[in-house]
Amino acid sequence: MLQRPGTQMIAIAATAWLVACGGGTPHGATGSPAPASDAAYDVIIVNGRVVDGSGNAWFYGDVALRGDRIARIARRGQLDNARAARRIDATGMVVAPGFIDIQGQSGDLFLRGDGRDVGKLTQGVTTEILGEAYTAAPVSDLTLADLAKDTAALAIERKFTGPHGFDAWLRAMQAHGISPNVGSFVGASTIREYAMGLHMGAAPAAQMDTMRAAMRRGMEDGAFGLGSALIYPPGNYASTEELIEIAKAMSPYGGVYITHMRSEADQYLEAIDEAIRIGQEGHVPVEIYHLKAAGKRNWGKAAQAVAKIDSVRAAGQDVQADMYPYTAGGTGLAACLPPSASADGKLFENLADPAKRAQIREDIAHPKAYAESLCELATPEGVLLTAFTNAANKKWAGHRLSEVMAATGKDWQNAVMDLLLTEHQDIGTIFFLMSDENVAMQLKQPWIKIGTDADGPDPDSMKEFTHPRTYGTYPRILGKYVREEHVLTLEDAIR
């Protein structure tokens, strides 16, 4: 948390602003609260150091709130005579806009879980953007067929089968009850599954038309654009040309292409080129999710990636990126396996078939195109297993893949496949892939923004290990990279 000196960040409920307070909680109301009906404002925060999010220097100011909106920002003292139901004295504190998590993953919590989003609100997030790869809509008969074994998901997603299913999903989250502001891209994997199911291969003309139409309807329903994740099936079944065609469908609506690229490692620079091409030929801006050079052998590419983005921006193309401030990423253990392992949505059937299992091992040994294994990149010592449901596997929670190998006598490929097969679902995993130097360098780029790539459960209720970005992303920016290491100024970090 930001402590300058001795400060901590807290969120003021129902507002898009934060208060960094010196030595404890914010002061209570001063004087007797006026009746709300007689108040010009509901709350006025006075005497704080205002950091307004523009990057400009802080100033002493007062912030007035009416309902869930910021009604006025003024220089200190200008609201002394204004009526308010409550005044909060922010002397010695920093008042700042709530943070926008551009890569939130709380969609399931917002639809059928804890919509409070405690893990995000307590670190200052007041807006969460969803849509990497998957969204709960749009939904087709092919989607429902793929969900046949997941009765809980099937019951939910049946509600979003109409032509405006994306709108219905947004409204369902609102009806469920959610604390932050929420927006979303349409998941590119969802679009492909809508038209193609989980089948590999190029989309025929009719299916391409279906995808374009689904994309247009999503934009009409309020989507921000298309969000892809091209290392996971079925997202990695889509060709560059397929993604360009879908991008063209959203372009007239002002859509953005946001992507977890096809490679963040050995083909890192080539994957950036692909994202740039999709933006150019699809006539849309490009945002790159969690920019990183993964695997020690690729750390030297980080500066080249920044130079490449700077170059295309200088030439007039809108390409930007976001990141989280950690050297480890988090995803499922199945990311260690090639796309062929999940062909037709039959991951576990394939892992149980000796012939297909042998082919999976062959595909790992001789990867095609961008099929990079996160286990190979991180090495087994850099693969931390976090969550299991099978009682026989729970002993490995909090342990490294190398420890599983040592205890079982298996190589990492068989250890991974056996864990997945006995768990019969993906396994939460943290992969140590990046360098501290590259994280700090990227944070300084003016086109970088911050995303957690996590959901927001209540940290006090967590029963499993989880990546600390779930609850610590923004405190880490303010504490490590502003206060301790001076990588960023406070004003630029909040911007």
Short mmCIF file of C-alpha atoms in Angstrom, two decimals:
data_model
loop_
_atom_site.label_atom_id
_atom_site.label_comp_id
_atom_site.label_asym_id
_atom_site.label_seq_id
_atom_site.Cartn_x
_atom_site.Cartn_y
_atom_site.Cartn_z
CA MET A 1 0.00 0.00 0.00
CA LEU A 2 1.07 3.58 -0.54
CA GLN A 3 2.62 4.88 2.67
CA ARG A 4 3.87 8.37 2.26
CA PRO A 5 4.45 8.69 5.13
CA GLY A 6 2.58 5.86 6.84
CA THR A 7 -0.46 5.93 4.54
CA GLN A 8 -2.79 3.23 3.30
CA MET A 9 -5.34 3.14 0.48
CA ILE A 10 -9.04 2.67 1.17
CA ALA A 11 -12.06 2.86 -1.10
CA ILE A 12 -15.02 5.11 -0.39
CA ALA A 13 -18.10 3.04 -1.12
CA ALA A 14 -20.25 3.85 -4.14
CA THR A 15 -17.76 6.34 -5.56
CA ALA A 16 -15.10 6.13 -8.22
CA TRP A 17 -12.52 7.75 -5.96
CA LEU A 18 -10.09 6.55 -3.35
CA VAL A 19 -8.66 8.12 -0.25
CA ALA A 20 -5.10 7.33 0.86
CA CYS A 21 -5.19 8.03 4.56
CA GLY A 22 -2.48 8.81 7.05
CA GLY A 23 -2.31 6.51 10.03
CA GLY A 24 -5.70 4.79 9.91
CA THR A 25 -9.26 5.05 8.63
CA PRO A 26 -10.73 8.27 7.25
CA HIS A 27 -12.05 10.81 9.72
CA GLY A 28 -15.80 10.67 10.29
CA ALA A 29 -18.27 13.37 9.42
CA THR A 30 -17.58 16.76 10.91
CA GLY A 31 -20.49 18.38 12.76
CA SER A 32 -24.05 17.14 12.55
CA PRO A 33 -24.97 15.51 9.23
CA ALA A 34 -27.55 17.47 7.28
CA PRO A 35 -30.62 15.60 6.05
CA ALA A 36 -29.94 14.14 2.62
CA SER A 37 -32.99 15.84 1.17
CA ASP A 38 -31.58 19.23 2.18
CA ALA A 39 -28.10 18.60 0.85
CA ALA A 40 -26.60 19.97 -2.34
CA TYR A 41 -24.14 17.06 -2.16
CA ASP A 42 -24.19 13.73 -0.38
CA VAL A 43 -20.48 13.78 0.54
CA ILE A 44 -17.72 16.34 0.30
CA ILE A 45 -14.13 15.17 0.84
CA VAL A 46 -12.09 18.18 1.93
CA ASN A 47 -8.42 19.12 2.43
CA GLY A 48 -6.98 16.16 0.52
CA ARG A 49 -4.12 16.04 -1.93
CA VAL A 50 -6.01 15.40 -5.16
CA VAL A 51 -4.32 13.24 -7.80
CA ASP A 52 -6.86 13.44 -10.59
CA GLY A 53 -5.62 10.64 -12.89
CA SER A 54 -4.48 12.91 -15.72
CA GLY A 55 -0.80 12.63 -14.80
CA ASN A 56 -0.73 16.25 -13.65
CA ALA A 57 0.82 17.19 -10.31
CA TRP A 58 -1.31 16.79 -7.20
CA PHE A 59 -3.09 19.81 -5.71
CA TYR A 60 -4.92 20.52 -2.47
CA GLY A 61 -8.59 20.17 -3.28
CA ASP A 62 -12.10 19.12 -2.34
CA VAL A 63 -14.23 16.48 -4.08
CA ALA A 64 -18.04 16.58 -3.97
CA LEU A 65 -20.15 13.45 -4.55
CA ARG A 66 -23.82 13.19 -5.41
CA GLY A 67 -25.23 9.67 -5.47
CA ASP A 68 -22.65 7.46 -7.17
CA ARG A 69 -21.19 10.31 -9.23
CA ILE A 70 -18.41 12.83 -8.75
CA ALA A 71 -20.27 16.12 -8.96
CA ARG A 72 -17.41 18.58 -8.59
CA ILE A 73 -13.65 18.80 -8.08
CA ALA A 74 -12.53 22.14 -6.65
CA ARG A 75 -9.53 23.84 -5.14
CA ARG A 76 -9.32 23.58 -1.37
CA GLY A 77 -11.77 25.88 0.37
CA GLN A 78 -14.02 26.49 -2.61
CA LEU A 79 -16.69 24.15 -1.21
CA ASP A 80 -16.55 25.45 2.38
CA ASN A 81 -20.03 26.91 2.14
CA ALA A 82 -21.61 24.09 0.13
CA ARG A 83 -24.25 21.97 1.84
CA ALA A 84 -23.48 18.25 2.27
CA ALA A 85 -24.97 15.34 4.17
CA ARG A 86 -21.46 14.36 5.22
CA ARG A 87 -18.00 15.89 5.15
CA ILE A 88 -14.85 13.78 5.30
CA ASP A 89 -11.66 15.53 6.36
CA ALA A 90 -8.86 14.13 4.18
CA THR A 91 -6.04 16.14 5.71
CA GLY A 92 -2.78 14.23 5.17
CA MET A 93 -4.45 11.91 2.66
CA VAL A 94 -4.40 11.43 -1.10
CA VAL A 95 -7.72 11.45 -2.97
CA ALA A 96 -7.63 9.69 -6.34
CA PRO A 97 -9.90 8.09 -8.95
CA GLY A 98 -10.78 4.45 -8.49
CA PHE A 99 -8.68 2.11 -10.61
CA ILE A 100 -9.80 0.42 -13.84
CA ASP A 101 -8.89 -3.26 -14.04
CA ILE A 102 -8.70 -3.73 -17.79
CA GLN A 103 -8.27 -7.50 -17.48
CA GLY A 104 -10.65 -8.64 -14.78
CA GLN A 105 -11.79 -12.25 -14.54
CA SER A 106 -14.71 -11.89 -12.11
CA GLY A 107 -17.48 -12.73 -14.59
CA ASP A 108 -18.52 -15.92 -12.80
CA LEU A 109 -18.60 -14.13 -9.43
CA PHE A 110 -20.71 -11.38 -10.96
CA LEU A 111 -23.15 -13.87 -12.47
CA ARG A 112 -23.61 -16.43 -9.70
CA GLY A 113 -21.08 -15.77 -6.93
CA ASP A 114 -19.95 -13.01 -4.61
CA GLY A 115 -20.72 -9.87 -6.56
CA ARG A 116 -19.12 -7.64 -3.92
CA ASP A 117 -15.74 -8.08 -5.66
CA VAL A 118 -13.99 -7.68 -2.31
CA GLY A 119 -10.53 -8.61 -3.59
CA LYS A 120 -10.71 -5.77 -6.11
CA LEU A 121 -12.51 -3.08 -4.10
CA THR A 122 -10.06 -3.38 -1.22
CA GLN A 123 -7.18 -2.60 -3.56
CA GLY A 124 -8.95 0.37 -5.12
CA VAL A 125 -10.58 -1.09 -8.23
CA THR A 126 -13.96 0.48 -9.02
CA THR A 127 -14.27 -0.63 -12.66
CA GLU A 128 -13.62 -4.13 -13.97
CA ILE A 129 -13.41 -5.04 -17.67
CA LEU A 130 -14.12 -8.65 -18.66
CA GLY A 131 -13.86 -10.64 -21.87
CA GLU A 132 -10.51 -12.38 -22.31
CA ALA A 133 -11.26 -15.37 -24.57
CA TYR A 134 -14.58 -16.36 -22.99
CA THR A 135 -17.81 -14.61 -22.09
CA ALA A 136 -21.08 -16.20 -20.99
CA ALA A 137 -22.65 -15.03 -24.27
CA PRO A 138 -23.38 -15.34 -27.12
CA VAL A 139 -24.65 -18.92 -26.87
CA SER A 140 -25.65 -21.31 -29.67
CA ASP A 141 -26.78 -24.93 -29.81
CA LEU A 142 -23.13 -25.89 -30.38
CA THR A 143 -22.19 -24.05 -27.19
CA LEU A 144 -24.90 -25.85 -25.22
CA ALA A 145 -23.78 -29.21 -26.63
CA ASP A 146 -20.23 -28.54 -25.44
CA LEU A 147 -21.61 -27.70 -21.96
CA ALA A 148 -23.75 -30.83 -21.75
CA LYS A 149 -21.70 -32.32 -18.89
CA ASP A 150 -21.60 -29.08 -16.88
CA THR A 151 -25.17 -28.86 -15.64
CA ALA A 152 -24.59 -25.72 -13.57
CA ALA A 153 -23.11 -23.79 -16.50
CA LEU A 154 -25.76 -25.18 -18.83
CA ALA A 155 -28.58 -23.91 -16.63
CA ILE A 156 -27.08 -20.42 -16.63
CA GLU A 157 -26.09 -20.12 -20.27
CA ARG A 158 -29.42 -21.35 -21.62
CA LYS A 159 -30.68 -17.89 -20.65
CA PHE A 160 -28.40 -16.21 -23.19
CA THR A 161 -29.32 -18.06 -26.38
CA GLY A 162 -31.32 -15.29 -28.05
CA PRO A 163 -30.01 -12.92 -30.72
CA HIS A 164 -29.12 -10.43 -28.00
CA GLY A 165 -27.64 -12.86 -25.51
CA PHE A 166 -24.71 -10.58 -24.73
CA ASP A 167 -27.09 -7.86 -23.57
CA ALA A 168 -28.99 -10.45 -21.51
CA TRP A 169 -25.72 -11.51 -19.83
CA LEU A 170 -24.80 -7.93 -18.90
CA ARG A 171 -28.27 -7.41 -17.46
CA ALA A 172 -28.09 -10.72 -15.56
CA MET A 173 -24.88 -9.62 -13.84
CA GLN A 174 -26.50 -6.33 -12.91
CA ALA A 175 -29.56 -8.16 -11.54
CA HIS A 176 -27.35 -10.52 -9.53
CA GLY A 177 -25.86 -7.54 -7.74
CA ILE A 178 -22.32 -6.27 -8.31
CA SER A 179 -20.26 -3.62 -6.57
CA PRO A 180 -17.96 -2.24 -9.29
CA ASN A 181 -18.72 -0.74 -12.67
CA VAL A 182 -18.47 -3.54 -15.25
CA GLY A 183 -17.93 -3.68 -19.00
CA SER A 184 -16.82 -6.44 -21.34
CA PHE A 185 -15.35 -7.43 -24.65
CA VAL A 186 -16.87 -10.41 -26.47
CA GLY A 187 -14.74 -13.52 -25.99
CA ALA A 188 -13.16 -14.63 -29.27
CA SER A 189 -13.21 -18.26 -28.13
CA THR A 190 -16.92 -17.83 -27.36
CA ILE A 191 -17.51 -16.48 -30.88
CA ARG A 192 -15.64 -19.41 -32.44
CA GLU A 193 -17.42 -21.99 -30.29
CA TYR A 194 -20.73 -20.31 -31.18
CA ALA A 195 -20.12 -21.13 -34.85
CA MET A 196 -17.67 -24.04 -34.84
CA GLY A 197 -18.02 -25.85 -31.54
CA LEU A 198 -14.64 -27.09 -30.34
CA HIS A 199 -13.49 -28.39 -33.71
CA MET A 200 -10.05 -27.57 -35.05
CA GLY A 201 -9.51 -26.26 -38.56
CA ALA A 202 -10.41 -23.29 -40.70
CA ALA A 203 -13.94 -21.92 -40.52
CA PRO A 204 -16.00 -22.51 -43.70
CA ALA A 205 -17.72 -19.51 -45.30
CA ALA A 206 -21.08 -20.10 -43.60
CA GLN A 207 -19.47 -20.33 -40.16
CA MET A 208 -17.47 -17.17 -40.84
CA ASP A 209 -20.73 -15.37 -41.60
CA THR A 210 -22.13 -16.65 -38.32
CA MET A 211 -19.12 -15.33 -36.41
CA ARG A 212 -19.30 -11.92 -38.05
CA ALA A 213 -23.00 -11.65 -37.28
CA ALA A 214 -22.47 -12.67 -33.64
CA MET A 215 -19.73 -10.05 -33.33
CA ARG A 216 -21.96 -7.32 -34.75
CA ARG A 217 -24.78 -8.21 -32.36
CA GLY A 218 -22.35 -8.18 -29.44
CA MET A 219 -21.25 -4.67 -30.34
CA GLU A 220 -24.88 -3.55 -30.62
CA ASP A 221 -25.45 -5.00 -27.14
CA GLY A 222 -22.67 -2.88 -25.66
CA ALA A 223 -19.42 -4.83 -26.03
CA PHE A 224 -16.12 -2.93 -26.21
CA GLY A 225 -14.71 -5.20 -28.91
CA LEU A 226 -13.19 -8.66 -29.32
CA GLY A 227 -11.01 -10.30 -26.64
CA SER A 228 -8.87 -13.25 -27.72
CA ALA A 229 -6.57 -15.72 -25.97
CA LEU A 230 -4.59 -17.50 -28.64
CA ILE A 231 -2.65 -20.00 -26.56
CA TYR A 232 -5.77 -21.86 -25.36
CA PRO A 233 -8.17 -24.01 -27.38
CA PRO A 234 -10.41 -23.23 -29.16
CA GLY A 235 -8.90 -19.73 -29.43
CA ASN A 236 -5.67 -21.07 -30.87
CA TYR A 237 -7.62 -22.89 -33.59
CA ALA A 238 -8.43 -19.51 -35.17
CA SER A 239 -6.20 -18.25 -37.98
CA THR A 240 -5.02 -14.68 -38.35
CA GLU A 241 -7.35 -14.28 -41.32
CA GLU A 242 -10.35 -15.44 -39.28
CA LEU A 243 -9.62 -12.86 -36.59
CA ILE A 244 -9.22 -10.11 -39.21
CA GLU A 245 -12.66 -10.89 -40.62
CA ILE A 246 -14.26 -10.72 -37.17
CA ALA A 247 -12.39 -7.46 -36.48
CA LYS A 248 -13.80 -5.98 -39.68
CA ALA A 249 -17.31 -6.77 -38.40
CA MET A 250 -16.78 -4.72 -35.24
CA SER A 251 -14.83 -1.88 -36.83
CA PRO A 252 -17.88 0.25 -37.77
CA TYR A 253 -18.96 0.16 -34.12
CA GLY A 254 -15.64 1.48 -32.80
CA GLY A 255 -14.54 -1.91 -31.43
CA VAL A 256 -11.08 -2.68 -30.06
CA TYR A 257 -9.13 -5.91 -30.59
CA ILE A 258 -7.60 -6.96 -27.26
CA THR A 259 -5.45 -10.07 -27.21
CA HIS A 260 -3.58 -12.61 -25.17
CA MET A 261 -1.21 -13.20 -28.05
CA ARG A 262 -0.38 -16.49 -29.74
CA SER A 263 3.08 -16.41 -28.19
CA GLU A 264 4.70 -14.54 -25.33
CA ALA A 265 7.93 -16.47 -25.63
CA ASP A 266 9.92 -17.91 -28.52
CA GLN A 267 7.61 -16.32 -31.14
CA TYR A 268 6.93 -13.20 -29.06
CA LEU A 269 7.87 -10.60 -31.67
CA GLU A 270 6.10 -12.53 -34.41
CA ALA A 271 2.95 -12.62 -32.27
CA ILE A 272 3.09 -8.83 -31.85
CA ASP A 273 3.33 -8.60 -35.64
CA GLU A 274 0.19 -10.74 -35.91
CA ALA A 275 -1.72 -8.50 -33.49
CA ILE A 276 -0.59 -5.42 -35.41
CA ARG A 277 -1.71 -6.98 -38.70
CA ILE A 278 -5.16 -7.82 -37.27
CA GLY A 279 -5.51 -4.19 -36.22
CA GLN A 280 -4.31 -2.84 -39.57
CA GLU A 281 -6.39 -5.07 -41.82
CA GLY A 282 -9.37 -5.17 -39.47
CA HIS A 283 -9.30 -1.36 -39.07
CA VAL A 284 -9.42 -1.45 -35.27
CA PRO A 285 -7.18 -0.34 -32.39
CA VAL A 286 -5.12 -3.06 -30.70
CA GLU A 287 -4.54 -3.70 -26.99
CA ILE A 288 -2.12 -6.46 -25.89
CA TYR A 289 -3.01 -8.27 -22.68
CA HIS A 290 -0.32 -8.72 -19.99
CA LEU A 291 2.68 -7.76 -22.11
CA LYS A 292 5.62 -10.00 -21.20
CA ALA A 293 8.70 -11.76 -22.52
CA ALA A 294 8.28 -15.24 -21.03
CA GLY A 295 11.13 -17.61 -20.32
CA LYS A 296 14.67 -16.56 -19.50
CA ARG A 297 15.87 -17.17 -23.04
CA ASN A 298 13.37 -14.54 -24.24
CA TRP A 299 13.96 -11.78 -21.69
CA GLY A 300 16.10 -9.87 -24.16
CA LYS A 301 13.10 -9.46 -26.46
CA ALA A 302 11.26 -7.17 -24.03
CA ALA A 303 13.05 -4.01 -25.20
CA GLN A 304 12.51 -5.05 -28.83
CA ALA A 305 8.80 -5.47 -28.18
CA VAL A 306 8.56 -1.98 -26.69
CA ALA A 307 10.49 -0.56 -29.66
CA LYS A 308 8.17 -2.35 -32.09
CA ILE A 309 5.06 -0.91 -30.41
CA ASP A 310 6.62 2.56 -30.28
CA SER A 311 7.43 2.29 -34.00
CA VAL A 312 3.91 1.41 -35.14
CA ARG A 313 2.46 4.08 -32.86
CA ALA A 314 4.80 6.65 -34.39
CA ALA A 315 3.52 5.55 -37.80
CA GLY A 316 -0.04 6.29 -36.71
CA GLN A 317 -1.47 2.92 -35.64
CA ASP A 318 -3.18 2.74 -32.24
CA VAL A 319 -1.43 -0.15 -30.45
CA GLN A 320 -1.20 -0.24 -26.65
CA ALA A 321 -0.72 -2.82 -23.91
CA ASP A 322 -1.33 -3.65 -20.28
CA MET A 323 0.43 -5.74 -17.64
CA TYR A 324 0.44 -6.92 -14.04
CA PRO A 325 3.42 -6.07 -11.80
CA TYR A 326 4.67 -9.59 -11.10
CA THR A 327 7.30 -11.90 -12.58
CA ALA A 328 4.94 -14.88 -12.42
CA GLY A 329 1.80 -15.51 -14.45
CA GLY A 330 -1.11 -17.70 -13.52
CA THR A 331 -3.30 -20.02 -15.57
CA GLY A 332 -4.25 -23.69 -15.78
CA LEU A 333 -1.74 -26.55 -15.83
CA ALA A 334 -3.21 -27.62 -19.18
CA ALA A 335 -1.31 -24.69 -20.71
CA CYS A 336 1.70 -27.01 -20.59
CA LEU A 337 0.12 -29.16 -23.30
CA PRO A 338 -0.17 -28.49 -27.06
CA PRO A 339 -3.50 -27.63 -28.77
CA SER A 340 -3.88 -31.21 -30.02
CA ALA A 341 -4.37 -32.38 -26.43
CA SER A 342 -7.75 -30.62 -26.33
CA ALA A 343 -8.92 -31.44 -29.84
CA ASP A 344 -12.75 -31.54 -30.08
CA GLY A 345 -12.97 -30.66 -26.40
CA LYS A 346 -11.81 -34.13 -25.37
CA LEU A 347 -8.79 -33.33 -23.20
CA PHE A 348 -9.33 -36.07 -20.64
CA GLU A 349 -10.35 -38.69 -23.18
CA ASN A 350 -7.16 -37.90 -25.11
CA LEU A 351 -5.00 -38.11 -21.98
CA ALA A 352 -6.47 -41.54 -21.22
CA ASP A 353 -5.78 -42.86 -24.74
CA PRO A 354 -2.20 -44.30 -24.96
CA ALA A 355 -1.86 -43.55 -28.68
CA LYS A 356 -3.08 -39.96 -28.37
CA ARG A 357 -0.99 -39.47 -25.28
CA ALA A 358 2.07 -40.53 -27.23
CA GLN A 359 1.17 -38.03 -29.94
CA ILE A 360 0.84 -35.29 -27.31
CA ARG A 361 4.35 -36.07 -26.08
CA GLU A 362 5.59 -35.91 -29.67
CA ASP A 363 3.90 -32.53 -30.16
CA ILE A 364 5.59 -31.25 -27.00
CA ALA A 365 8.99 -32.46 -28.19
CA HIS A 366 8.49 -30.97 -31.67
CA PRO A 367 6.12 -28.01 -31.31
CA LYS A 368 4.40 -26.62 -34.36
CA ALA A 369 4.22 -22.86 -34.94
CA TYR A 370 3.34 -21.11 -31.68
CA ALA A 371 2.57 -24.16 -29.53
CA GLU A 372 4.85 -23.36 -26.58
CA SER A 373 4.66 -25.21 -23.28
CA LEU A 374 4.57 -23.02 -20.17
CA CYS A 375 6.08 -25.88 -18.16
CA GLU A 376 9.05 -26.03 -20.50
CA LEU A 377 9.47 -22.24 -20.43
CA ALA A 378 9.20 -21.92 -16.65
CA THR A 379 11.04 -25.23 -16.00
CA PRO A 380 9.47 -27.62 -13.46
CA GLU A 381 11.09 -25.66 -10.60
CA GLY A 382 9.18 -22.57 -11.76
CA VAL A 383 5.76 -24.26 -11.86
CA LEU A 384 3.81 -23.81 -8.60
CA LEU A 385 0.62 -25.87 -8.21
CA THR A 386 -2.12 -24.11 -6.26
CA ALA A 387 -5.54 -25.80 -6.21
CA PHE A 388 -6.89 -29.37 -6.32
CA THR A 389 -10.21 -31.08 -5.66
CA ASN A 390 -9.07 -34.73 -5.77
CA ALA A 391 -8.15 -35.75 -2.21
CA ALA A 392 -5.15 -37.73 -3.45
CA ASN A 393 -3.75 -34.65 -5.16
CA LYS A 394 -4.34 -32.03 -2.48
CA LYS A 395 -0.97 -32.76 -0.90
CA TRP A 396 0.62 -31.05 -3.92
CA ALA A 397 -1.07 -27.69 -3.36
CA GLY A 398 1.65 -25.12 -2.76
CA HIS A 399 4.36 -27.41 -4.18
CA ARG A 400 6.44 -27.22 -7.35
CA LEU A 401 6.08 -29.55 -10.30
CA SER A 402 9.70 -30.59 -9.72
CA GLU A 403 8.66 -31.93 -6.31
CA VAL A 404 5.91 -34.05 -7.89
CA MET A 405 8.45 -35.42 -10.35
CA ALA A 406 10.93 -36.29 -7.60
CA ALA A 407 8.28 -38.04 -5.50
CA THR A 408 6.70 -40.02 -8.35
CA GLY A 409 9.70 -40.71 -10.57
CA LYS A 410 7.89 -39.27 -13.60
CA ASP A 411 9.13 -36.80 -16.19
CA TRP A 412 7.24 -33.51 -16.31
CA GLN A 413 5.06 -34.51 -19.26
CA ASN A 414 3.70 -37.63 -17.55
CA ALA A 415 3.43 -35.83 -14.20
CA VAL A 416 1.30 -33.09 -15.79
CA MET A 417 -0.89 -35.47 -17.79
CA ASP A 418 -1.49 -37.75 -14.80
CA LEU A 419 -2.39 -34.86 -12.50
CA LEU A 420 -4.86 -33.50 -15.06
CA LEU A 421 -6.34 -36.93 -15.71
CA THR A 422 -6.86 -37.76 -12.03
CA GLU A 423 -8.18 -34.27 -11.28
CA HIS A 424 -10.46 -34.34 -14.36
CA GLN A 425 -10.40 -30.57 -14.55
CA ASP A 426 -7.76 -27.95 -15.09
CA ILE A 427 -5.44 -27.17 -12.16
CA GLY A 428 -4.66 -23.66 -10.97
CA THR A 429 -0.94 -23.01 -11.51
CA ILE A 430 1.53 -20.16 -11.13
CA PHE A 431 4.35 -19.99 -13.69
CA PHE A 432 7.52 -18.02 -12.94
CA LEU A 433 8.47 -16.63 -16.34
CA MET A 434 9.53 -12.95 -16.31
CA SER A 435 12.33 -10.71 -15.02
CA ASP A 436 12.09 -7.88 -12.49
CA GLU A 437 14.04 -5.59 -14.81
CA ASN A 438 11.58 -6.03 -17.65
CA VAL A 439 8.59 -5.46 -15.37
CA ALA A 440 10.04 -2.13 -14.22
CA MET A 441 11.00 -1.12 -17.76
CA GLN A 442 7.53 -1.81 -19.14
CA LEU A 443 5.80 0.10 -16.33
CA LYS A 444 7.51 3.28 -17.53
CA GLN A 445 5.92 3.13 -20.98
CA PRO A 446 3.23 5.81 -21.48
CA TRP A 447 0.89 3.39 -23.30
CA ILE A 448 0.94 0.75 -20.55
CA LYS A 449 -2.04 0.23 -18.26
CA ILE A 450 -2.63 -2.21 -15.40
CA GLY A 451 -4.81 -5.33 -15.21
CA THR A 452 -4.98 -8.06 -12.59
CA ASP A 453 -5.87 -11.01 -14.88
CA ALA A 454 -7.74 -12.30 -11.83
CA ASP A 455 -11.13 -12.49 -10.20
CA GLY A 456 -11.94 -10.68 -6.96
CA PRO A 457 -12.94 -13.12 -4.21
CA ASP A 458 -12.94 -12.10 -0.57
CA PRO A 459 -9.33 -12.76 0.56
CA ASP A 460 -10.56 -13.63 4.07
CA SER A 461 -12.69 -16.43 2.62
CA MET A 462 -10.05 -17.99 0.38
CA LYS A 463 -9.45 -21.67 1.08
CA GLU A 464 -6.88 -22.21 -1.66
CA PHE A 465 -3.54 -20.78 -2.73
CA THR A 466 -3.93 -18.07 -5.34
CA HIS A 467 -1.78 -15.64 -7.28
CA PRO A 468 -1.26 -12.47 -5.21
CA ARG A 469 -2.39 -10.33 -8.16
CA THR A 470 -5.90 -11.32 -7.09
CA TYR A 471 -5.73 -8.89 -4.17
CA GLY A 472 -2.34 -7.14 -4.42
CA THR A 473 -1.81 -5.76 -7.93
CA TYR A 474 -2.50 -2.08 -7.26
CA PRO A 475 -0.95 -1.97 -3.77
CA ARG A 476 2.19 -3.46 -5.33
CA ILE A 477 2.30 -0.71 -7.96
CA LEU A 478 1.94 1.98 -5.31
CA GLY A 479 4.16 0.36 -2.71
CA LYS A 480 6.99 -1.32 -4.62
CA TYR A 481 7.18 0.75 -7.79
CA VAL A 482 6.23 4.20 -6.42
CA ARG A 483 7.26 4.35 -2.78
CA GLU A 484 10.19 1.93 -2.62
CA GLU A 485 11.83 1.81 -6.03
CA HIS A 486 10.72 5.16 -7.53
CA VAL A 487 10.08 3.56 -10.92
CA LEU A 488 6.96 5.74 -11.26
CA THR A 489 5.77 8.94 -9.68
CA LEU A 490 2.55 8.73 -7.71
CA GLU A 491 0.78 10.85 -10.33
CA ASP A 492 1.87 8.64 -13.24
CA ALA A 493 1.08 5.43 -11.37
CA ILE A 494 -2.48 6.59 -10.73
CA ARG A 495 -2.81 7.77 -14.33
#
